[in-house]
């Protein structure tokens, strides 16, 4: 994984570093890898001895298929920014990856995008059949809520209730499901920028927003920080999707681990189609800059160290190549 994020923070005058830059010495690549390994271990331990074995296998196949694990890492980073212990947010971080994974299993189904390749491997239904893929997705979604409600020791119940609320909003009609429905309805049609943004804010943005909000809620964050994180998530959510659209045009299937060029084939409206590649990239960069700017009050002084991962993750979203 490339983590092309500058860690240089010195200002031109040699004075105080800009508050929206990661502090000097922050090694983002090392942070990302350490966090990813922690998440992988938690994901590995998250599937209990469910029966039948075939269901467990189909769940594990997709949940442990690798990937950047950006969603759980965002959750842990937001928890730590709010002064919490990342370990307390890990069950929720796992839940977020479960919801993300189930949404991809269902998205790849013949009734939806009918895709053969995901994370460099045959899609879940190609290996286990359609019925089992649907059920593995269902089991991952429900297990996600179990992770929060029954497997989050040490977190006060009212915080867990707030987390369940955020996950429900992000997953259901107000979030992923609603965005996916509009996305499918718009296939083959001319879509304006407003509709495209609606799709992305729901289909992708809602879960990214839940990542940072749930992490912060577990730590008992202030309303001011929660509000800043909502803005941060909107910026990185849209930027993430713009880059996804760009990569669909510019990257290969081997690098992406999923079928490249399929937006064009499915006649989907994308940012490059509406704005062109260059303007799309500029828009993504502006959104990331805005996302970082709202964290400025938490980036200065001693707390700068805690905001560093979220600042660097925002940059990573535009610099990623897969
Ligand atoms: C990938 O989009 C798909 C999503 C981000 C979400 C799809 C949502 C669902 C199938 C609903 C899930 C249901 C619940 C209850 C959460 P894409 O096709 O643009 O991206 P891709 O190239 O990675 O396939
Ligand atoms: Mg798809």
CSV table of C-alpha atoms and ligand atoms in Angstrom, one decimal:
chain,number,residue,atom,x,y,z
A,1,UNK,CA,0.0,0.0,0.0
A,2,UNK,CA,1.3,3.4,-0.9
A,3,UNK,CA,1.0,6.1,1.7
A,4,UNK,CA,2.3,9.1,-0.2
A,5,UNK,CA,1.6,11.7,2.5
A,6,UNK,CA,4.1,14.4,3.2
A,7,UNK,CA,5.1,14.6,6.8
A,8,UNK,CA,6.9,17.9,6.4
A,9,UNK,CA,5.3,20.6,8.3
A,10,UNK,CA,7.6,23.6,8.4
A,11,UNK,CA,6.1,26.8,7.2
A,12,UNK,CA,7.8,29.0,4.6
A,13,UNK,CA,8.9,31.4,7.3
A,14,UNK,CA,10.3,28.6,9.4
A,15,UNK,CA,7.7,29.4,12.1
A,16,UNK,CA,4.8,27.5,13.5
A,17,UNK,CA,3.6,24.6,11.2
A,18,UNK,CA,0.2,25.1,9.6
A,19,UNK,CA,-2.4,23.6,12.0
A,20,UNK,CA,-4.0,21.4,9.3
A,21,UNK,CA,-0.8,19.6,8.5
A,22,UNK,CA,0.3,16.4,10.3
A,23,UNK,CA,2.9,17.2,13.0
A,24,UNK,CA,6.5,16.7,12.3
A,25,UNK,CA,7.7,13.2,12.7
A,26,UNK,CA,4.3,11.6,12.2
A,27,UNK,CA,5.0,8.4,10.2
A,28,UNK,CA,1.7,7.8,8.5
A,29,UNK,CA,2.8,4.7,6.6
A,30,UNK,CA,3.8,3.0,9.9
A,31,UNK,CA,0.6,4.2,11.6
A,32,UNK,CA,-1.5,2.8,8.8
A,33,UNK,CA,0.2,-0.5,8.8
A,34,UNK,CA,0.1,-0.9,12.6
A,35,UNK,CA,-3.6,0.0,12.6
A,36,UNK,CA,-4.4,-2.3,9.7
A,37,UNK,CA,-2.7,-5.2,11.5
A,38,UNK,CA,-4.7,-4.5,14.7
A,39,UNK,CA,-7.9,-4.4,12.7
A,40,UNK,CA,-7.0,-7.7,10.8
A,41,UNK,CA,-6.5,-9.5,14.1
A,42,UNK,CA,-9.8,-8.2,15.4
A,43,UNK,CA,-11.7,-9.2,12.2
A,44,UNK,CA,-10.1,-12.6,12.4
A,45,UNK,CA,-11.4,-13.1,15.9
A,46,UNK,CA,-14.8,-11.6,15.3
A,47,UNK,CA,-16.5,-14.6,13.6
A,48,UNK,CA,-17.4,-17.1,16.3
A,49,UNK,CA,-18.2,-20.7,15.9
A,50,UNK,CA,-21.3,-20.1,13.7
A,51,UNK,CA,-23.0,-23.0,12.2
A,52,UNK,CA,-23.3,-24.2,9.6
A,53,UNK,CA,-19.7,-24.2,8.6
A,54,UNK,CA,-20.6,-23.2,5.0
A,55,UNK,CA,-22.1,-19.9,6.3
A,56,UNK,CA,-19.0,-19.2,8.4
A,57,UNK,CA,-16.8,-19.9,5.4
A,58,UNK,CA,-18.7,-17.5,3.1
A,59,UNK,CA,-18.6,-14.8,5.7
A,60,UNK,CA,-14.9,-15.2,6.3
A,61,UNK,CA,-14.1,-15.4,2.6
A,62,UNK,CA,-15.2,-11.8,2.1
A,63,UNK,CA,-14.5,-10.3,5.5
A,64,UNK,CA,-10.9,-11.5,5.5
A,65,UNK,CA,-10.2,-10.8,1.8
A,66,UNK,CA,-7.7,-8.0,2.7
A,67,UNK,CA,-8.4,-4.4,1.7
A,68,UNK,CA,-7.2,-1.1,3.0
A,69,UNK,CA,-9.5,-1.2,6.1
A,70,UNK,CA,-9.9,2.5,5.9
A,71,UNK,CA,-13.3,2.5,7.6
A,72,UNK,CA,-12.2,0.8,10.8
A,73,UNK,CA,-9.0,2.8,10.9
A,74,UNK,CA,-11.1,6.0,10.6
A,75,UNK,CA,-13.2,4.9,13.6
A,76,UNK,CA,-10.2,4.1,15.8
A,77,UNK,CA,-8.5,7.4,14.8
A,78,UNK,CA,-11.6,9.4,15.6
A,79,UNK,CA,-11.9,7.7,19.0
A,80,UNK,CA,-8.4,8.5,19.8
A,81,UNK,CA,-8.8,12.1,18.6
A,82,UNK,CA,-11.7,12.4,21.0
A,83,UNK,CA,-9.4,11.2,23.9
A,84,UNK,CA,-10.7,7.6,23.9
A,85,UNK,CA,-8.9,4.3,24.0
A,86,UNK,CA,-8.9,2.8,20.4
A,87,UNK,CA,-9.3,-0.7,21.9
A,88,UNK,CA,-12.8,0.3,23.2
A,89,UNK,CA,-13.8,1.2,19.6
A,90,UNK,CA,-12.4,-1.9,18.0
A,91,UNK,CA,-15.7,-3.9,18.1
A,92,UNK,CA,-17.4,-1.0,16.4
A,93,UNK,CA,-14.5,-0.7,13.9
A,94,UNK,CA,-15.1,-4.4,13.1
A,95,UNK,CA,-18.8,-3.8,12.8
A,96,UNK,CA,-18.2,-1.0,10.2
A,97,UNK,CA,-16.0,-3.3,8.1
A,98,UNK,CA,-18.7,-6.0,8.3
A,99,UNK,CA,-21.3,-3.5,7.0
A,100,UNK,CA,-19.0,-2.4,4.3
A,101,UNK,CA,-18.2,-6.0,3.3
A,102,UNK,CA,-21.8,-7.1,3.2
A,103,UNK,CA,-22.7,-4.1,1.1
A,104,UNK,CA,-20.0,-5.1,-1.4
A,105,UNK,CA,-21.2,-8.8,-1.4
A,106,UNK,CA,-24.7,-7.6,-2.3
A,107,UNK,CA,-23.5,-4.9,-4.7
A,108,UNK,CA,-21.7,-7.6,-6.7
A,109,UNK,CA,-24.8,-9.8,-7.0
A,110,UNK,CA,-26.3,-10.5,-10.5
A,111,UNK,CA,-29.4,-8.4,-9.5
A,112,UNK,CA,-27.1,-5.4,-8.9
A,113,UNK,CA,-23.8,-4.9,-10.5
A,114,UNK,CA,-23.3,-8.5,-11.5
A,115,UNK,CA,-19.5,-8.4,-10.8
A,116,UNK,CA,-17.1,-11.3,-10.9
A,117,UNK,CA,-14.1,-9.8,-9.2
A,118,UNK,CA,-13.7,-8.2,-5.8
A,119,UNK,CA,-10.5,-7.5,-3.8
A,120,UNK,CA,-8.6,-9.5,-6.4
A,121,UNK,CA,-10.7,-12.6,-6.1
A,122,UNK,CA,-13.9,-14.1,-7.5
A,123,UNK,CA,-16.9,-12.4,-5.9
A,124,UNK,CA,-18.7,-14.1,-3.0
A,125,UNK,CA,-21.7,-15.4,-5.2
A,126,UNK,CA,-19.2,-16.8,-7.8
A,127,UNK,CA,-17.7,-19.0,-5.1
A,128,UNK,CA,-20.7,-19.8,-2.8
A,129,UNK,CA,-23.7,-19.3,-5.0
A,130,UNK,CA,-26.2,-16.5,-5.0
A,131,UNK,CA,-28.4,-17.6,-2.1
A,132,UNK,CA,-25.4,-18.2,0.2
A,133,UNK,CA,-23.9,-14.8,-0.8
A,134,UNK,CA,-27.1,-13.0,0.2
A,135,UNK,CA,-27.3,-14.9,3.5
A,136,UNK,CA,-23.6,-14.3,4.3
A,137,UNK,CA,-24.3,-10.6,3.7
A,138,UNK,CA,-27.3,-10.8,6.0
A,139,UNK,CA,-25.3,-12.6,8.7
A,140,UNK,CA,-22.5,-10.0,8.5
A,141,UNK,CA,-24.9,-7.1,8.8
A,142,UNK,CA,-26.6,-8.6,11.9
A,143,UNK,CA,-23.3,-9.6,13.4
A,144,UNK,CA,-22.2,-6.0,13.0
A,145,UNK,CA,-25.0,-4.9,15.4
A,146,UNK,CA,-24.1,-7.8,17.7
A,147,UNK,CA,-20.5,-6.5,17.9
A,148,UNK,CA,-21.7,-3.2,19.2
A,149,UNK,CA,-24.6,-4.3,21.5
A,150,UNK,CA,-23.1,-7.5,23.0
A,151,UNK,CA,-19.3,-7.4,22.3
A,152,UNK,CA,-18.2,-4.0,23.4
A,153,UNK,CA,-17.1,-4.4,27.0
A,154,UNK,CA,-16.4,-1.3,29.0
A,155,UNK,CA,-18.3,1.2,26.9
A,156,UNK,CA,-21.3,2.9,28.6
A,157,UNK,CA,-24.6,1.6,27.4
A,158,UNK,CA,-25.9,5.1,26.3
A,159,UNK,CA,-22.8,5.5,24.1
A,160,UNK,CA,-23.4,2.1,22.5
A,161,UNK,CA,-27.0,3.0,21.9
A,162,UNK,CA,-25.9,6.2,20.0
A,163,UNK,CA,-23.5,4.0,18.0
A,164,UNK,CA,-26.3,1.6,17.1
A,165,UNK,CA,-28.3,4.6,16.0
A,166,UNK,CA,-25.5,5.9,13.7
A,167,UNK,CA,-25.0,2.5,12.2
A,168,UNK,CA,-28.7,2.1,11.5
A,169,UNK,CA,-28.9,5.5,9.8
A,170,UNK,CA,-25.8,4.8,7.7
A,171,UNK,CA,-26.9,1.3,6.6
A,172,UNK,CA,-30.6,1.7,5.9
A,173,UNK,CA,-32.8,3.8,3.7
A,174,UNK,CA,-31.2,7.1,4.9
A,175,UNK,CA,-27.8,5.8,4.0
A,176,UNK,CA,-26.3,2.9,1.9
A,177,UNK,CA,-29.5,1.3,0.8
A,178,UNK,CA,-31.1,4.6,-0.2
A,179,UNK,CA,-28.0,5.6,-2.2
A,180,UNK,CA,-27.8,2.2,-3.9
A,181,UNK,CA,-31.4,2.4,-5.0
A,182,UNK,CA,-30.9,5.8,-6.6
A,183,UNK,CA,-27.7,4.6,-8.1
A,184,UNK,CA,-29.4,1.7,-9.7
A,185,UNK,CA,-32.3,3.8,-10.9
A,186,UNK,CA,-30.0,6.2,-12.6
A,187,UNK,CA,-28.1,3.7,-14.6
A,188,UNK,CA,-28.2,4.6,-18.3
A,189,UNK,CA,-29.7,8.0,-17.6
A,190,UNK,CA,-28.3,11.4,-17.7
A,191,UNK,CA,-27.6,12.5,-14.1
A,192,UNK,CA,-26.8,16.0,-12.9
A,193,UNK,CA,-24.1,16.8,-10.4
A,194,UNK,CA,-26.7,17.2,-7.6
A,195,UNK,CA,-28.0,13.7,-8.1
A,196,UNK,CA,-24.5,12.3,-8.4
A,197,UNK,CA,-23.6,13.9,-5.1
A,198,UNK,CA,-26.8,12.6,-3.5
A,199,UNK,CA,-25.8,9.0,-4.6
A,200,UNK,CA,-22.3,9.3,-3.3
A,201,UNK,CA,-23.2,11.0,0.0
A,202,UNK,CA,-25.5,8.1,0.7
A,203,UNK,CA,-23.9,5.1,-0.9
A,204,UNK,CA,-20.4,5.9,0.3
A,205,UNK,CA,-20.5,9.0,2.5
A,206,UNK,CA,-23.0,7.8,5.0
A,207,UNK,CA,-20.8,4.9,6.2
A,208,UNK,CA,-17.6,7.0,6.3
A,209,UNK,CA,-19.5,9.5,8.4
A,210,UNK,CA,-20.6,6.7,10.7
A,211,UNK,CA,-17.0,5.6,11.0
A,212,UNK,CA,-15.8,8.9,12.5
A,213,UNK,CA,-18.9,9.7,14.5
A,214,UNK,CA,-19.1,6.3,16.2
A,215,UNK,CA,-15.4,6.3,17.1
A,216,UNK,CA,-15.9,9.8,18.6
A,217,UNK,CA,-19.2,8.8,20.4
A,218,UNK,CA,-17.5,5.9,22.1
A,219,UNK,CA,-15.0,8.4,23.5
A,220,UNK,CA,-17.8,10.8,24.7
A,221,UNK,CA,-16.8,13.5,22.2
A,222,UNK,CA,-18.1,17.1,22.5
A,223,UNK,CA,-20.9,18.3,20.1
A,224,UNK,CA,-18.3,20.7,18.6
A,225,UNK,CA,-16.0,17.8,17.7
A,226,UNK,CA,-18.9,15.7,16.4
A,227,UNK,CA,-20.0,18.6,14.2
A,228,UNK,CA,-16.5,19.1,12.8
A,229,UNK,CA,-16.3,15.3,12.1
A,230,UNK,CA,-19.6,15.5,10.2
A,231,UNK,CA,-18.0,18.1,7.9
A,232,UNK,CA,-14.8,16.2,7.7
A,233,UNK,CA,-16.6,13.0,6.7
A,234,UNK,CA,-18.7,14.8,4.0
A,235,UNK,CA,-15.4,16.1,2.5
A,236,UNK,CA,-13.5,12.9,2.5
A,237,UNK,CA,-16.6,10.9,1.5
A,238,UNK,CA,-17.1,12.9,-1.7
A,239,UNK,CA,-13.4,13.0,-2.4
A,240,UNK,CA,-13.2,9.3,-1.9
A,241,UNK,CA,-15.8,8.7,-4.5
A,242,UNK,CA,-14.4,11.2,-7.0
A,243,UNK,CA,-11.1,9.3,-6.8
A,244,UNK,CA,-12.9,6.0,-7.1
A,245,UNK,CA,-14.5,7.3,-10.4
A,246,UNK,CA,-11.1,8.6,-11.6
A,247,UNK,CA,-9.4,5.2,-10.8
A,248,UNK,CA,-12.1,3.3,-12.6
A,249,UNK,CA,-11.0,5.2,-15.8
A,250,UNK,CA,-7.2,5.4,-15.1
A,251,UNK,CA,-6.2,2.2,-13.2
A,252,UNK,CA,-6.1,-1.5,-14.3
A,253,UNK,CA,-8.2,-4.3,-12.8
A,254,UNK,CA,-5.0,-5.9,-11.5
A,255,UNK,CA,-4.1,-2.9,-9.5
A,256,UNK,CA,-7.7,-2.2,-8.3
A,257,UNK,CA,-8.5,-5.8,-7.5
A,258,UNK,CA,-11.9,-5.2,-9.1
A,259,UNK,CA,-13.1,-4.8,-12.7
A,260,UNK,CA,-11.8,-1.5,-14.0
A,261,UNK,CA,-13.7,0.5,-16.6
A,262,UNK,CA,-17.1,-0.8,-15.6
A,263,UNK,CA,-18.7,2.6,-15.0
A,264,UNK,CA,-18.3,3.3,-18.7
A,265,UNK,CA,-19.7,-0.1,-19.6
A,266,UNK,CA,-22.7,0.3,-17.3
A,267,UNK,CA,-23.1,3.9,-18.7
A,268,UNK,CA,-22.9,5.3,-15.2
A,269,UNK,CA,-22.6,9.0,-14.6
A,270,UNK,CA,-19.3,9.7,-12.9
A,271,UNK,CA,-17.4,12.8,-11.9
A,272,UNK,CA,-14.9,12.5,-14.8
A,273,UNK,CA,-17.9,12.1,-17.2
A,274,UNK,CA,-19.5,15.4,-15.8
A,275,UNK,CA,-16.4,17.4,-15.1
A,276,UNK,CA,-13.5,15.8,-16.9
A,277,UNK,CA,-10.5,14.2,-15.1
A,278,UNK,CA,-8.6,17.3,-14.2
A,279,UNK,CA,-11.5,19.2,-12.7
A,280,UNK,CA,-12.6,16.1,-10.8
A,281,UNK,CA,-9.2,15.8,-9.3
A,282,UNK,CA,-9.1,19.5,-8.3
A,283,UNK,CA,-12.6,19.1,-6.7
A,284,UNK,CA,-11.4,16.1,-4.7
A,285,UNK,CA,-8.3,18.1,-3.5
A,286,UNK,CA,-10.5,21.0,-2.5
A,287,UNK,CA,-12.8,18.8,-0.5
A,288,UNK,CA,-9.9,17.2,1.3
A,289,UNK,CA,-8.5,20.6,2.1
A,290,UNK,CA,-11.9,21.7,3.6
A,291,UNK,CA,-12.1,18.4,5.6
A,292,UNK,CA,-8.7,19.0,7.1
A,293,UNK,CA,-9.4,22.7,7.8
A,294,UNK,CA,-12.4,21.9,10.1
A,295,UNK,CA,-10.1,19.9,12.4
A,296,UNK,CA,-7.8,22.9,12.9
A,297,UNK,CA,-9.0,23.5,16.5
A,298,UNK,CA,-8.0,20.0,17.4
A,299,UNK,CA,-4.8,20.0,15.4
A,300,UNK,CA,-2.8,22.6,17.3
A,301,UNK,CA,-0.6,22.1,20.3
A,302,UNK,CA,-0.4,18.8,22.1
A,303,UNK,CA,-3.6,17.5,20.6
A,304,UNK,CA,-2.1,17.9,17.1
A,305,UNK,CA,-0.6,14.4,17.5
A,306,UNK,CA,-4.1,13.0,17.9
A,307,UNK,CA,-5.5,14.7,14.8
A,308,UNK,CA,-2.5,13.7,12.7
A,309,UNK,CA,-4.0,10.3,11.6
A,310,UNK,CA,-7.3,11.9,10.4
A,311,UNK,CA,-5.4,14.7,8.6
A,312,UNK,CA,-3.1,12.2,6.9
A,313,UNK,CA,-6.0,9.8,6.1
A,314,UNK,CA,-7.7,12.7,4.3
A,315,UNK,CA,-4.6,13.3,2.2
A,316,UNK,CA,-4.3,9.6,1.6
A,317,UNK,CA,-7.7,9.5,0.0
A,318,UNK,CA,-6.7,11.7,-2.8
A,319,UNK,CA,-3.2,10.3,-3.2
A,320,UNK,CA,-4.2,6.6,-3.3
A,321,UNK,CA,-3.7,4.6,-6.5
A,322,UNK,CA,-6.2,1.7,-5.8
B,1,LIG,C1,-20.2,-0.2,-4.3
B,1,LIG,O1,-20.5,0.8,-5.3
B,1,LIG,C2,-21.4,-0.3,-3.4
B,1,LIG,C3,-21.6,0.4,-2.3
B,1,LIG,C4,-20.7,1.4,-1.8
B,1,LIG,C5,-22.8,0.2,-1.5
B,1,LIG,C6,-23.9,-0.7,-2.0
B,1,LIG,C7,-25.1,-0.8,-1.1
B,1,LIG,C8,-25.9,-1.9,-1.0
B,1,LIG,C9,-25.7,-3.1,-1.9
B,1,LIG,C10,-26.9,-1.9,0.1
B,1,LIG,C11,-26.3,-2.7,1.2
B,1,LIG,C12,-27.3,-3.0,2.3
B,1,LIG,C13,-27.2,-2.7,3.6
B,1,LIG,C14,-28.3,-3.1,4.5
B,1,LIG,C15,-26.0,-1.9,4.1
B,1,LIG,P1,-19.9,0.7,-6.8
B,1,LIG,O2,-20.6,-0.3,-7.5
B,1,LIG,O3,-19.9,2.1,-7.3
B,1,LIG,O4,-18.4,0.4,-6.5
B,1,LIG,P2,-17.5,-0.9,-6.9
B,1,LIG,O5,-16.8,-0.5,-8.1
B,1,LIG,O6,-16.6,-1.1,-5.8
B,1,LIG,O7,-18.5,-2.1,-7.1
B,2,LIG,MG1,-20.3,-2.3,-7.9
